[in-house]
CSV table of C-alpha atoms and ligand atoms in Angstrom, one decimal:
chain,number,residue,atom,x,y,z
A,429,UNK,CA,0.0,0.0,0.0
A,430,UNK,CA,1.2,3.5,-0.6
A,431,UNK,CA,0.1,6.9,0.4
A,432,UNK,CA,-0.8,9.4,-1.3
A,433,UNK,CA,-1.8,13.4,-1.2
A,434,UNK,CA,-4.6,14.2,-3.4
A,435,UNK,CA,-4.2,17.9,-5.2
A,436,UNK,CA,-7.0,18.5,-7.4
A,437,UNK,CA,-10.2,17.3,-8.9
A,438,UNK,CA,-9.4,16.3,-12.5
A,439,UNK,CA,-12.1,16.6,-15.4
A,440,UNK,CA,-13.2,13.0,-14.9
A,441,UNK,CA,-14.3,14.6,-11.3
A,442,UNK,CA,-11.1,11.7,-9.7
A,443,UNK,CA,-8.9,13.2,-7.5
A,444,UNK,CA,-5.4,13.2,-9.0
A,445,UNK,CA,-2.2,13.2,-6.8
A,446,UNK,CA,0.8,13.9,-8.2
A,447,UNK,CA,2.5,11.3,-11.1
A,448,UNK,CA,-0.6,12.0,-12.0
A,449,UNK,CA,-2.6,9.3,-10.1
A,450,UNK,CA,-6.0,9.1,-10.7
A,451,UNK,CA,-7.9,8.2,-7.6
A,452,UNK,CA,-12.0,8.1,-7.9
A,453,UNK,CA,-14.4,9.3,-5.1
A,454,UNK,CA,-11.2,11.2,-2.8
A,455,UNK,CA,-11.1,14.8,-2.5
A,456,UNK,CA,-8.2,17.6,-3.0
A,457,UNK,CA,-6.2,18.0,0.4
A,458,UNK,CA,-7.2,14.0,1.5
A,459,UNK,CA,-4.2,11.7,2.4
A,460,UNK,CA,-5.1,8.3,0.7
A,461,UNK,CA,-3.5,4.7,0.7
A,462,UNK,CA,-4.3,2.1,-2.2
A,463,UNK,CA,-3.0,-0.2,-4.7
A,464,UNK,CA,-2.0,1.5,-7.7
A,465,UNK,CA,-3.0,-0.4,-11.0
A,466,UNK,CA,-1.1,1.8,-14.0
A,467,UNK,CA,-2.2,5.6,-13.1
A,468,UNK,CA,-5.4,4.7,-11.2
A,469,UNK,CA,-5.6,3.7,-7.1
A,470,UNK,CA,-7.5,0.7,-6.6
A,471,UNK,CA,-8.5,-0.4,-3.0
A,472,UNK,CA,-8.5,2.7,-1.4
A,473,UNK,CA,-8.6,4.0,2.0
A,474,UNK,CA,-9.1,7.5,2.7
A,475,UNK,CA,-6.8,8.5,5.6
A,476,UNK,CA,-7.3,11.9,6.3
A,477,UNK,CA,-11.2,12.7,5.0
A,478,UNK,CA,-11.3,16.9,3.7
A,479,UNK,CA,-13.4,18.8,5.5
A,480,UNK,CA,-15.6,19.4,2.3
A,481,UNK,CA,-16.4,15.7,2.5
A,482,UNK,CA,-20.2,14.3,3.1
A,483,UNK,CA,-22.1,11.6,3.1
A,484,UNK,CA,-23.4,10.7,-0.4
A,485,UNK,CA,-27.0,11.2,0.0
A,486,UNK,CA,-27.8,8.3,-2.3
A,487,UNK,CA,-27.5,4.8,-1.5
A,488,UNK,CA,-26.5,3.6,-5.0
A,489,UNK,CA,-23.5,6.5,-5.3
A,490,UNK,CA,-21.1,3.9,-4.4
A,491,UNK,CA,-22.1,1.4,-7.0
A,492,UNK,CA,-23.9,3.6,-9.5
A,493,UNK,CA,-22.0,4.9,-12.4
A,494,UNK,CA,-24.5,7.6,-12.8
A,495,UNK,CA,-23.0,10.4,-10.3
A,496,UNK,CA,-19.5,11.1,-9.5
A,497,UNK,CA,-19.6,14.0,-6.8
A,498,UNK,CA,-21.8,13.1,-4.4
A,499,UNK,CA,-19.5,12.6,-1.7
A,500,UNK,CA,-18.3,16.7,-2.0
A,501,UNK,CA,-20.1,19.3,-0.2
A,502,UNK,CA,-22.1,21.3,-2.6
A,503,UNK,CA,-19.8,24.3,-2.2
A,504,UNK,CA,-17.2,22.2,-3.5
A,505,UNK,CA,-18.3,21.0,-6.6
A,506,UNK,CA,-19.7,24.1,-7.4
A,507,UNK,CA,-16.5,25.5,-6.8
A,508,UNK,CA,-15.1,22.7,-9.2
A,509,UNK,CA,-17.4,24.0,-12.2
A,510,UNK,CA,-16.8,27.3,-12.0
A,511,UNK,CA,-13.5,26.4,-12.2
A,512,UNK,CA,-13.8,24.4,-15.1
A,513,UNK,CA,-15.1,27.2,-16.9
A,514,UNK,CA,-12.1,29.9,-15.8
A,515,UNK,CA,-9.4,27.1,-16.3
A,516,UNK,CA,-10.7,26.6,-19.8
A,517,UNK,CA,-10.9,29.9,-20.5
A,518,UNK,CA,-8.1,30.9,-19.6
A,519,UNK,CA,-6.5,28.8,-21.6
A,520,UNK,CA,-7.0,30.7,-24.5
A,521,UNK,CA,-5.6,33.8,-22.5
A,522,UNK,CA,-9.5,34.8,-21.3
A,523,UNK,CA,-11.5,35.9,-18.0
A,524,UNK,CA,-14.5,37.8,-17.0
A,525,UNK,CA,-17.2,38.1,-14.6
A,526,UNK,CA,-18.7,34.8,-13.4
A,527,UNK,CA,-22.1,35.2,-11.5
A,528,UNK,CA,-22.7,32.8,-8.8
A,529,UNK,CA,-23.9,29.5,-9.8
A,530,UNK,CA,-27.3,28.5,-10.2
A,531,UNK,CA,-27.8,24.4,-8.9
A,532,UNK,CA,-30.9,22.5,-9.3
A,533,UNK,CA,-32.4,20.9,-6.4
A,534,UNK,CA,-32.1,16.9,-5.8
A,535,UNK,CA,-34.6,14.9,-7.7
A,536,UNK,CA,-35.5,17.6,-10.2
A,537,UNK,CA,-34.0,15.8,-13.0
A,538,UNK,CA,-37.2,15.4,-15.2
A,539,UNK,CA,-35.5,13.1,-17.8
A,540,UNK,CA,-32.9,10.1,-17.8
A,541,UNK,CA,-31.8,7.3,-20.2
A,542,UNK,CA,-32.3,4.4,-17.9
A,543,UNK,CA,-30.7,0.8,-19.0
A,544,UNK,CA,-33.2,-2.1,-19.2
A,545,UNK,CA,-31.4,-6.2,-19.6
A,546,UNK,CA,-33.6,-8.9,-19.7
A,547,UNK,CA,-32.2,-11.4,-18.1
A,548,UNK,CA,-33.7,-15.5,-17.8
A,549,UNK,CA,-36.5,-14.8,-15.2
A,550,UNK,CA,-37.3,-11.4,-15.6
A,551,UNK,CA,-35.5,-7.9,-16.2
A,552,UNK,CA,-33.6,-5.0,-14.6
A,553,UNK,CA,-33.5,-1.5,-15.3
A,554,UNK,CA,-31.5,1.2,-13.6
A,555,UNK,CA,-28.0,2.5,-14.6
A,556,UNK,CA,-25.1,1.2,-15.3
A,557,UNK,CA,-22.4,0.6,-12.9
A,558,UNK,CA,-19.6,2.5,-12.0
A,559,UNK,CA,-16.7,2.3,-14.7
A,560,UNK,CA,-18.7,-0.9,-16.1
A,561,UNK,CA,-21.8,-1.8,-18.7
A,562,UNK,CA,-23.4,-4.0,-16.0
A,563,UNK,CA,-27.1,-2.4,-15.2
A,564,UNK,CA,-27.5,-2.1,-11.8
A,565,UNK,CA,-31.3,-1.2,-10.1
A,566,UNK,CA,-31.4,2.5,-8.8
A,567,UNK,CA,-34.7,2.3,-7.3
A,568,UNK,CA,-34.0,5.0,-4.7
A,569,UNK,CA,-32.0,7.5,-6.9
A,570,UNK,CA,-32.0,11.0,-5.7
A,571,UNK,CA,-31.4,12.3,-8.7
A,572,UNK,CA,-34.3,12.4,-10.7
A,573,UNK,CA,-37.7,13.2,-10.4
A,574,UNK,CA,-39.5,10.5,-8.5
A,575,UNK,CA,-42.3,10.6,-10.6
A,576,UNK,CA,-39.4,9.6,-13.1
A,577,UNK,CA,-39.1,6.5,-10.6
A,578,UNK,CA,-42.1,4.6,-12.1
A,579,UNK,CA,-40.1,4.8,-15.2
A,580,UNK,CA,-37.9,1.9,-14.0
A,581,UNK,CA,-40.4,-0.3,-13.5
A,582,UNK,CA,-42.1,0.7,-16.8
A,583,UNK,CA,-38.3,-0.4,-19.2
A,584,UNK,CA,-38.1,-3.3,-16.7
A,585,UNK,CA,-41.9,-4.2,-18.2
A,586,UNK,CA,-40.7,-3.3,-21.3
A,587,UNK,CA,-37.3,-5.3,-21.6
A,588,UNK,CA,-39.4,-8.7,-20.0
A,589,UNK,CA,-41.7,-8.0,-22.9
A,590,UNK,CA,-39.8,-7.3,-25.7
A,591,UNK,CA,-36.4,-6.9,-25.5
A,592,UNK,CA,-33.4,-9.9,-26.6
A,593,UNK,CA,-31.5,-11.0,-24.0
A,594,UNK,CA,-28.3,-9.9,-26.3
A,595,UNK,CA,-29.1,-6.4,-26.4
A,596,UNK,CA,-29.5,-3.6,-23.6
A,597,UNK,CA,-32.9,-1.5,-23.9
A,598,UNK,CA,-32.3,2.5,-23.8
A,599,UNK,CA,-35.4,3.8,-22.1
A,600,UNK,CA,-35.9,7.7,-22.3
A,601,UNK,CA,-38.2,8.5,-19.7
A,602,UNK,CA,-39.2,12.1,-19.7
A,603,UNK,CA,-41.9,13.8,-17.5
A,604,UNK,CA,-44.6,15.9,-19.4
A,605,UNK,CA,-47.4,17.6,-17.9
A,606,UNK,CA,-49.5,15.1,-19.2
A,607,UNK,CA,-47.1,12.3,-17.4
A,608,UNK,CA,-44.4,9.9,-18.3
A,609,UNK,CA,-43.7,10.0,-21.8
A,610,UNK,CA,-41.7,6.8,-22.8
A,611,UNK,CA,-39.2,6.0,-25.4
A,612,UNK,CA,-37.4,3.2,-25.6
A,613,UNK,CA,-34.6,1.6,-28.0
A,614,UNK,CA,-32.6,-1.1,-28.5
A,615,UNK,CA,-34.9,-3.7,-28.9
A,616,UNK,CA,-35.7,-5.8,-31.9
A,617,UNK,CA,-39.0,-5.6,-34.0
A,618,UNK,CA,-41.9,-6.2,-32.4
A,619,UNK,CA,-44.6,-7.7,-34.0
A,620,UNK,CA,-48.1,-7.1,-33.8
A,621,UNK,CA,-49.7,-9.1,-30.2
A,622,UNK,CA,-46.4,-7.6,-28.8
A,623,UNK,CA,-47.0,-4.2,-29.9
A,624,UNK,CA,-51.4,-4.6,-28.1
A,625,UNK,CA,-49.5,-6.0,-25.3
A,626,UNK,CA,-46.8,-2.7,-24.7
A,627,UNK,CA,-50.4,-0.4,-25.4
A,628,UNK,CA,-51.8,-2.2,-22.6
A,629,UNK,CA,-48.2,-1.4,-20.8
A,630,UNK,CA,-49.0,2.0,-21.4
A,631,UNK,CA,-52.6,1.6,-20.0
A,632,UNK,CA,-51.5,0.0,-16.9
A,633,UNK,CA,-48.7,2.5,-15.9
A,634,UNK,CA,-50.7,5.4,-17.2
A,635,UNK,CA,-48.5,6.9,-19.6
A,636,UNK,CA,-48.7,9.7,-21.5
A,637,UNK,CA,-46.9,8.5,-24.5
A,638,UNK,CA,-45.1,5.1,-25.5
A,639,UNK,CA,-42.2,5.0,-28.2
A,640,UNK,CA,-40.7,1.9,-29.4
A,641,UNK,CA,-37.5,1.7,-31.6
A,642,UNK,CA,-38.9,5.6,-32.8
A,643,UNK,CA,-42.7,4.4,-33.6
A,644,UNK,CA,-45.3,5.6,-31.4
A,645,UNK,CA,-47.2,3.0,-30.2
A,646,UNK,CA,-49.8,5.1,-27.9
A,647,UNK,CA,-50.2,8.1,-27.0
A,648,UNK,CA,-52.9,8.3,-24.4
A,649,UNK,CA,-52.7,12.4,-23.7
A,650,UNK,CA,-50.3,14.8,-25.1
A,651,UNK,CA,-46.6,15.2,-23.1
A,652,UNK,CA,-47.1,18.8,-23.3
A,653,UNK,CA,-44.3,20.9,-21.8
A,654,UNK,CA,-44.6,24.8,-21.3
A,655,UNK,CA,-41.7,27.1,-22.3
A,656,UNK,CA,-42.8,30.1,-19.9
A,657,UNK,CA,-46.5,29.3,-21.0
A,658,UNK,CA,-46.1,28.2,-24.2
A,659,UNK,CA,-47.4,24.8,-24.7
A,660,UNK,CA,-45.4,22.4,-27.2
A,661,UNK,CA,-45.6,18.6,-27.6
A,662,UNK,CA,-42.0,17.5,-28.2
A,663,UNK,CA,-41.4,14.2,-30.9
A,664,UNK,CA,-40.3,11.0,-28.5
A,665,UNK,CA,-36.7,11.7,-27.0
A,666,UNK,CA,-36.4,15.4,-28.3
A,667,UNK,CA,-34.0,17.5,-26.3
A,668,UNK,CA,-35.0,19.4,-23.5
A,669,UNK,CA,-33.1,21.1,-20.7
A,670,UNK,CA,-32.5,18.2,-17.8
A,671,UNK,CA,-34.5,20.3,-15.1
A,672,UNK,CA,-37.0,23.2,-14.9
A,673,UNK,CA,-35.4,25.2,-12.6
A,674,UNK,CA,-32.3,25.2,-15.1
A,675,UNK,CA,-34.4,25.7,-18.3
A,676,UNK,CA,-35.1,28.8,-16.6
A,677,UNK,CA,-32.1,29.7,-15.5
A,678,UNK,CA,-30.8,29.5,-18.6
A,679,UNK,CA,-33.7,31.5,-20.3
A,680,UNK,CA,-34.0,34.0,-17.7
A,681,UNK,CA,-30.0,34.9,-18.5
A,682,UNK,CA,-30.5,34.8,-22.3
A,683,UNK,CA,-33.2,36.9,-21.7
A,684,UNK,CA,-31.2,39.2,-20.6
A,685,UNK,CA,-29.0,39.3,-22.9
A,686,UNK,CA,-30.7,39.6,-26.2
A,687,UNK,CA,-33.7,42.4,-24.1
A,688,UNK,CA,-34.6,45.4,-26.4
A,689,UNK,CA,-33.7,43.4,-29.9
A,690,UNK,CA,-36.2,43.4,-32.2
A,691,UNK,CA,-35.4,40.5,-34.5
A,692,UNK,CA,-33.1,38.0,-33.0
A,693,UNK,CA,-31.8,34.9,-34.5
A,694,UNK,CA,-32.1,31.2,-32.3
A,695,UNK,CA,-28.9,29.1,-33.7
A,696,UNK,CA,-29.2,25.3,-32.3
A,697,UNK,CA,-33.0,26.1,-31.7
A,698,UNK,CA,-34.7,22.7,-30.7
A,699,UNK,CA,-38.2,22.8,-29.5
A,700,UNK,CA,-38.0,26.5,-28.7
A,701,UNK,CA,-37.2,26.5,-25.1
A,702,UNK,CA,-35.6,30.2,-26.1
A,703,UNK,CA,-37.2,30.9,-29.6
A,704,UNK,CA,-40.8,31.0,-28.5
A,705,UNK,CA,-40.9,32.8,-25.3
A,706,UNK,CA,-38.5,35.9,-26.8
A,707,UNK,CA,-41.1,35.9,-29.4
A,708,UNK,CA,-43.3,37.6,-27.1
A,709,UNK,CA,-41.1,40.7,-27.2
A,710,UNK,CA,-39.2,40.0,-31.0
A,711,UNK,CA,-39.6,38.5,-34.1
A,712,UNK,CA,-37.5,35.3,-34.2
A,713,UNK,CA,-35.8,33.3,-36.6
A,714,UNK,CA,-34.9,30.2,-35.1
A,715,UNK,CA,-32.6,27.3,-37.0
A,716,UNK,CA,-32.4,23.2,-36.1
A,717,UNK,CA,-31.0,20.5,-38.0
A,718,UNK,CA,-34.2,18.6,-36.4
A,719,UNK,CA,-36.9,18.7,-38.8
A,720,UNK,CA,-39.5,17.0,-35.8
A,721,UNK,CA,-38.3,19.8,-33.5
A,722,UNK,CA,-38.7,22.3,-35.7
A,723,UNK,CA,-42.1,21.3,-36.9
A,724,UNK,CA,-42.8,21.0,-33.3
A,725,UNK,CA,-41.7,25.0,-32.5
A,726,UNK,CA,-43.4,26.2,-35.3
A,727,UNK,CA,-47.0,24.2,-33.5
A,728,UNK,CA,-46.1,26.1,-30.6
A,729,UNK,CA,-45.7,29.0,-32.1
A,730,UNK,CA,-49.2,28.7,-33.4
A,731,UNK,CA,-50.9,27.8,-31.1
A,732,UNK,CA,-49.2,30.3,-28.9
A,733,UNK,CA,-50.9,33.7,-27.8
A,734,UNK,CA,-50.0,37.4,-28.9
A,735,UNK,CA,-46.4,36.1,-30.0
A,736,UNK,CA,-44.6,38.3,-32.9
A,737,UNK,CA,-43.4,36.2,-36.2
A,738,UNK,CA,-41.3,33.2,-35.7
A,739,UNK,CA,-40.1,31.8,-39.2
A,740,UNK,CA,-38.2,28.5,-38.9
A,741,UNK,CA,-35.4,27.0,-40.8
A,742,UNK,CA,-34.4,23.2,-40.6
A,743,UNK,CA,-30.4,23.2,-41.6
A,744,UNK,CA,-27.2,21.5,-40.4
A,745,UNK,CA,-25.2,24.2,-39.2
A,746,UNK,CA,-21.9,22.5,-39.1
A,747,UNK,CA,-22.0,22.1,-42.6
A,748,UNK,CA,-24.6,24.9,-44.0
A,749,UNK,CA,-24.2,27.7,-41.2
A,750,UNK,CA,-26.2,30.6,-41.8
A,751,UNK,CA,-23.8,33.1,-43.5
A,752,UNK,CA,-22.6,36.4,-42.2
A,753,UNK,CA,-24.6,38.1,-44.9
A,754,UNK,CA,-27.8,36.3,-43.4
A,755,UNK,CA,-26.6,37.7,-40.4
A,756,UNK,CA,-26.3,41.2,-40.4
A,757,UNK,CA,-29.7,42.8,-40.4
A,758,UNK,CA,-30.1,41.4,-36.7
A,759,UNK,CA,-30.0,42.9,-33.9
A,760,UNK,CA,-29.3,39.9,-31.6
A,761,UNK,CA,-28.6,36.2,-31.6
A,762,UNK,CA,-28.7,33.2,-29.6
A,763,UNK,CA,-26.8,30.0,-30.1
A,764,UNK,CA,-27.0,27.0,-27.8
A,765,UNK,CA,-24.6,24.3,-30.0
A,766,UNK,CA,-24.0,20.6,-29.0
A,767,UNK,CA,-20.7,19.2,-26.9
A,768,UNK,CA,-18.5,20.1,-30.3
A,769,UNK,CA,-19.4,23.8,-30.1
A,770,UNK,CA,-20.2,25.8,-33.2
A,771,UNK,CA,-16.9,26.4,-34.7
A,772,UNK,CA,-18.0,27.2,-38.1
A,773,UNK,CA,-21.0,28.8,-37.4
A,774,UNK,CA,-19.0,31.1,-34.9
A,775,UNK,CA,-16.7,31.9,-38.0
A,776,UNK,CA,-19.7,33.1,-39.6
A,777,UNK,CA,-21.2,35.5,-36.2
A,778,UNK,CA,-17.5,36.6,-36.4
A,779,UNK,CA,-18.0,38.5,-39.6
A,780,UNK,CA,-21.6,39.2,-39.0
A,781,UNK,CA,-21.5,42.8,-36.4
A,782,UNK,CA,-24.5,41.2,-34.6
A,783,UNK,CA,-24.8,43.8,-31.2
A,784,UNK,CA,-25.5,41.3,-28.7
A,785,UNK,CA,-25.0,37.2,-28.6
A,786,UNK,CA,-26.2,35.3,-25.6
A,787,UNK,CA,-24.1,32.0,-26.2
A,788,UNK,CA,-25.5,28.8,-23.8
A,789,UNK,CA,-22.8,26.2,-23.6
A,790,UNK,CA,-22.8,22.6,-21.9
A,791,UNK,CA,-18.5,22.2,-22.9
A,792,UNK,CA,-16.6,25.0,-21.6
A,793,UNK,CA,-13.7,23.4,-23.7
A,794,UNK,CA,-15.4,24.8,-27.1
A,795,UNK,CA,-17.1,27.3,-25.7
A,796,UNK,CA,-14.0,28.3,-24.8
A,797,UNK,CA,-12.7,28.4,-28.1
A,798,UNK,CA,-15.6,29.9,-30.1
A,799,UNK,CA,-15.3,32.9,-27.6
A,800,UNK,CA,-11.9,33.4,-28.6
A,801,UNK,CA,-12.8,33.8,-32.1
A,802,UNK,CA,-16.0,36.3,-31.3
A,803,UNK,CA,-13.6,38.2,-28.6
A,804,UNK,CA,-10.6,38.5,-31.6
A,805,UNK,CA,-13.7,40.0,-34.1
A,806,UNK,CA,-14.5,42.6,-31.5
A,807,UNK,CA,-16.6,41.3,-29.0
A,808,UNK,CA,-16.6,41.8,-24.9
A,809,UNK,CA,-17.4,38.7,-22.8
A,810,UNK,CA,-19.6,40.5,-19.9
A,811,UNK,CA,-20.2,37.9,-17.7
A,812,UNK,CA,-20.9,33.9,-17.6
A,813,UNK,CA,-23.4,32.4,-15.5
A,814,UNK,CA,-22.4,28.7,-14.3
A,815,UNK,CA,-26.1,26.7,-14.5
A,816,UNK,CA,-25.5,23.2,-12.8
A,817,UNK,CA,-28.3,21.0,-13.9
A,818,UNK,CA,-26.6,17.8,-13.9
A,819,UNK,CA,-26.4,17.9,-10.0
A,820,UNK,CA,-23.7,15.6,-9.1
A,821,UNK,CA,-22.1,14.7,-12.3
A,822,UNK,CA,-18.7,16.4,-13.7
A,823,UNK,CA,-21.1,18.4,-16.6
A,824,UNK,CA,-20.8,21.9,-16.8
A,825,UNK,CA,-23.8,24.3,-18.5
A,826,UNK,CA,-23.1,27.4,-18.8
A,827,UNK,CA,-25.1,31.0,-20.2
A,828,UNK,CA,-23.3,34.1,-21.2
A,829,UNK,CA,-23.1,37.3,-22.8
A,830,UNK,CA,-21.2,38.9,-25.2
A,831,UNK,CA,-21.1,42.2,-26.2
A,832,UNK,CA,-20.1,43.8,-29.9
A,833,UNK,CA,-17.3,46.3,-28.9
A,834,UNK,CA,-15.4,47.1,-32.6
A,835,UNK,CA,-16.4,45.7,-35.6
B,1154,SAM,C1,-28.0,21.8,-26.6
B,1154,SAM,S1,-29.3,21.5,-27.6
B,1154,SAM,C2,-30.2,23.1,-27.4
B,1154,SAM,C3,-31.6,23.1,-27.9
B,1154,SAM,C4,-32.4,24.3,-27.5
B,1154,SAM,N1,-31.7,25.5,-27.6
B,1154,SAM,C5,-32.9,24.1,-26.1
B,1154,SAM,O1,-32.5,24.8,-25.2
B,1154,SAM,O2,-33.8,23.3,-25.9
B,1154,SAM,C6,-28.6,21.5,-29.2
B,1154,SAM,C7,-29.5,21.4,-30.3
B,1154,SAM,O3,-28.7,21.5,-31.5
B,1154,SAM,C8,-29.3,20.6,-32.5
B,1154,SAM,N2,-28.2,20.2,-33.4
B,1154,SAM,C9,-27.3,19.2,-33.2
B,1154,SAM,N3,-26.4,19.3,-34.3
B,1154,SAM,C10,-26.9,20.2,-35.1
B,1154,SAM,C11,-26.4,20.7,-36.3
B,1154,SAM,N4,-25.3,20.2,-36.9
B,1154,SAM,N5,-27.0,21.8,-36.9
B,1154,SAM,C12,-28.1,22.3,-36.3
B,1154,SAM,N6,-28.6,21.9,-35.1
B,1154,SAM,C13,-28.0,20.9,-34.5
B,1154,SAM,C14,-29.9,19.4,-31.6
B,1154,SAM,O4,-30.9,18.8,-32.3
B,1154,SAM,C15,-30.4,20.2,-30.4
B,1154,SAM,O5,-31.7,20.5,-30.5
């Protein structure tokens, strides 16, 4: 056994000691002892615990792949992201303002991918293990919703029912207003008693929607969700923000951002969790590679009341992004890209003299980089605004605001 002194949390949320060892579940400051197998500490013993160290307030956290910070005090780990943010930032020779972070509660997580296996008796759905593709149940998480709870027993049903005992199930469980909306994949054909049997699934459990292998098999009452009042039905396992509180975190601070623009442009639109409430104070253009999600905005859109115009463009803006001289009669814009960033639709903002951009990130690493390229066309990075909605988990969201200084 050796001992170690654990300096930092690395991106992987492990603490690493110097070499670097890579020691999962210890803390910066905390002496350790373990086995070391190549860079990572196997068997370890925590010998002097940091103060910043609690007791993970879910039962599974030790075997559940699913968080990795539960045993850091919230000031920690908050710490942590903000720090990831500066670190990558700076990086590229950058800093700003950082407002203090916005966390969502526990259990306000109000969708997950669970794992379903059938297995020769029945089935098991939860998440997978830590470091491992074994699924493991999770019936007590306190993570998600618990109305999100009955979604385990729901792929469990589902995986007995359909599913090969080869293949895992991917159940998306989302929760609507009109209740559990249901998607799962991974499974092989099913055939037409199979299919009456997962509608009577749907019955029993009360869903609001069931989705197999992207075919809706049932949907008993809409899965309407509300962007600040404005009611959409998303297609099965569309994106939405992981938790209310931070869809609204995020929108309050784009908000912001892009107030007192007439027409704004929505880059990496979705369902419209931005595009249809700032159409209540601007017209909107708003672009997805998603035709389903943009079909669904422009529903919302309709049916929504006393909005201005929202037109709607379905395009892949890694490949086709929407040129500077699309650009330039806008007075704001709003682009909320994927993990890769938006590198070549940033090129594009670069040479566009937009006023204001309200950029929503969930990689600091790219965002990193596609503020470097607005900041060397002129712009001011005003602030960033830290949004942990992935509670417990090494993700970092982030909203900011950038500002044209010189074209
Ligand atoms: C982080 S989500 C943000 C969605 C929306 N802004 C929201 O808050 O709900 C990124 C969105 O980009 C879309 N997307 C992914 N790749 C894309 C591409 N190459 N071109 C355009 N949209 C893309 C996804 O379908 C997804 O809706």
């Amino acid at each position: 056994m050796q001992v170690f002194k654990i300096e930092r949390l690395g991106h992987q949320g492990d603490g690493i000691a110097p070499g670097p060892v890579f020691a999962p579940m210890t803390l910066p400051d905390e002496e350790v002892s373990g086995s070391l197998d190549g860079d990572r500490l196997a068997d370890i013993r925590v010998l002097t615990p940091s103060p910043e160290r609690v007791s993970p307030p879910c039962r599974h956290f030790k075997s559940c792949g699913g968080c990795q910070l539960q045993h850091a005090s919230d000031a920690l780990v908050a710490e942590w992201k903000v720090e990831m943010v500066k670190q990558a930032l700076d990086a590229h020779g950058l800093s700003t303002h950082f407002r203090p972070i916005i966390t969502s509660p526990a259990q306000s997580r109000r969708r997950a991918v669970f794992s379903a296996r059938r297995n020769r008796k029945s089935a098991l759905a939860g998440f997978h293990a830590r470091a491992s593709n074994q699924v493991i149940a999770t019936p007590n998480c306190k993570l998600v919703d618990r109305a999100l709870l009955a979604g385990l027993r729901v792929s469990e049903r589902l995986a007995e029912l359909c599913a090969s005992r080869r293949n895992e199930l991917n159940v998306t469980v989302t929760l609507s207003d009109g209740g559990l909306d249901v998607s799962a994949a991974g499974g092989p054909d099913a055939d037409r008693s199979k299919l009456v049997e997962m509608a009577g699934l749907a019955e029993r459990f009360d869903l609001a929607r069931l989705t197999w292998n992207n075919e809706i098999i049932v949907t008993r009452r809409p899965p309407i969700h509300s962007f600040a009042g404005i009611e959409i039905v998303p297609p099965p396992s569309a994106f939405l923000q992981a938790t209310k509180e931070g869809e609204t975190a995020l929108r309050d601070a784009v908000q912001e951002v892009v107030s007192g623009a007439k027409s704004i442009i929505d880059l990496f639109a979705g369902c419209g969790t931005f595009a249809l409430p700032l159409a209540a104070q601007a017209r909107v253009h708003a672009v997805e590679a998603s035709h389903d999600m943009v079909q669904t905005l422009n529903k919302g859109w309709r049916n929504g009341n006393d909005l201005r115009q929202v037109t709607s463009e379905t395009r892949d803006l890694f490949r086709n992004p929407v040129r500077a001289d699309e650009l330039s009669y806008l007075d704001a814009c709003v682009i909320d890209p994927p993990r890769a960033g938006a590198r070549a639709q940033v090129h594009e903002l670069a040479r566009a003299s937009i006023a204001r951009i309200a950029y929503v990130s969930c990689n600091p690493r790219t965002f990193a980089r596609d503020a470097a390229a607005l900041i060397d066309a002129g712009y001011e990075l005003d602030w960033v605004q830290v949004v942990d909605q992935f509670r417990w988990s090494t993700h970092v969201e982030l909203a900011s605001s950038f500002t044209l200084t010189s074209a």
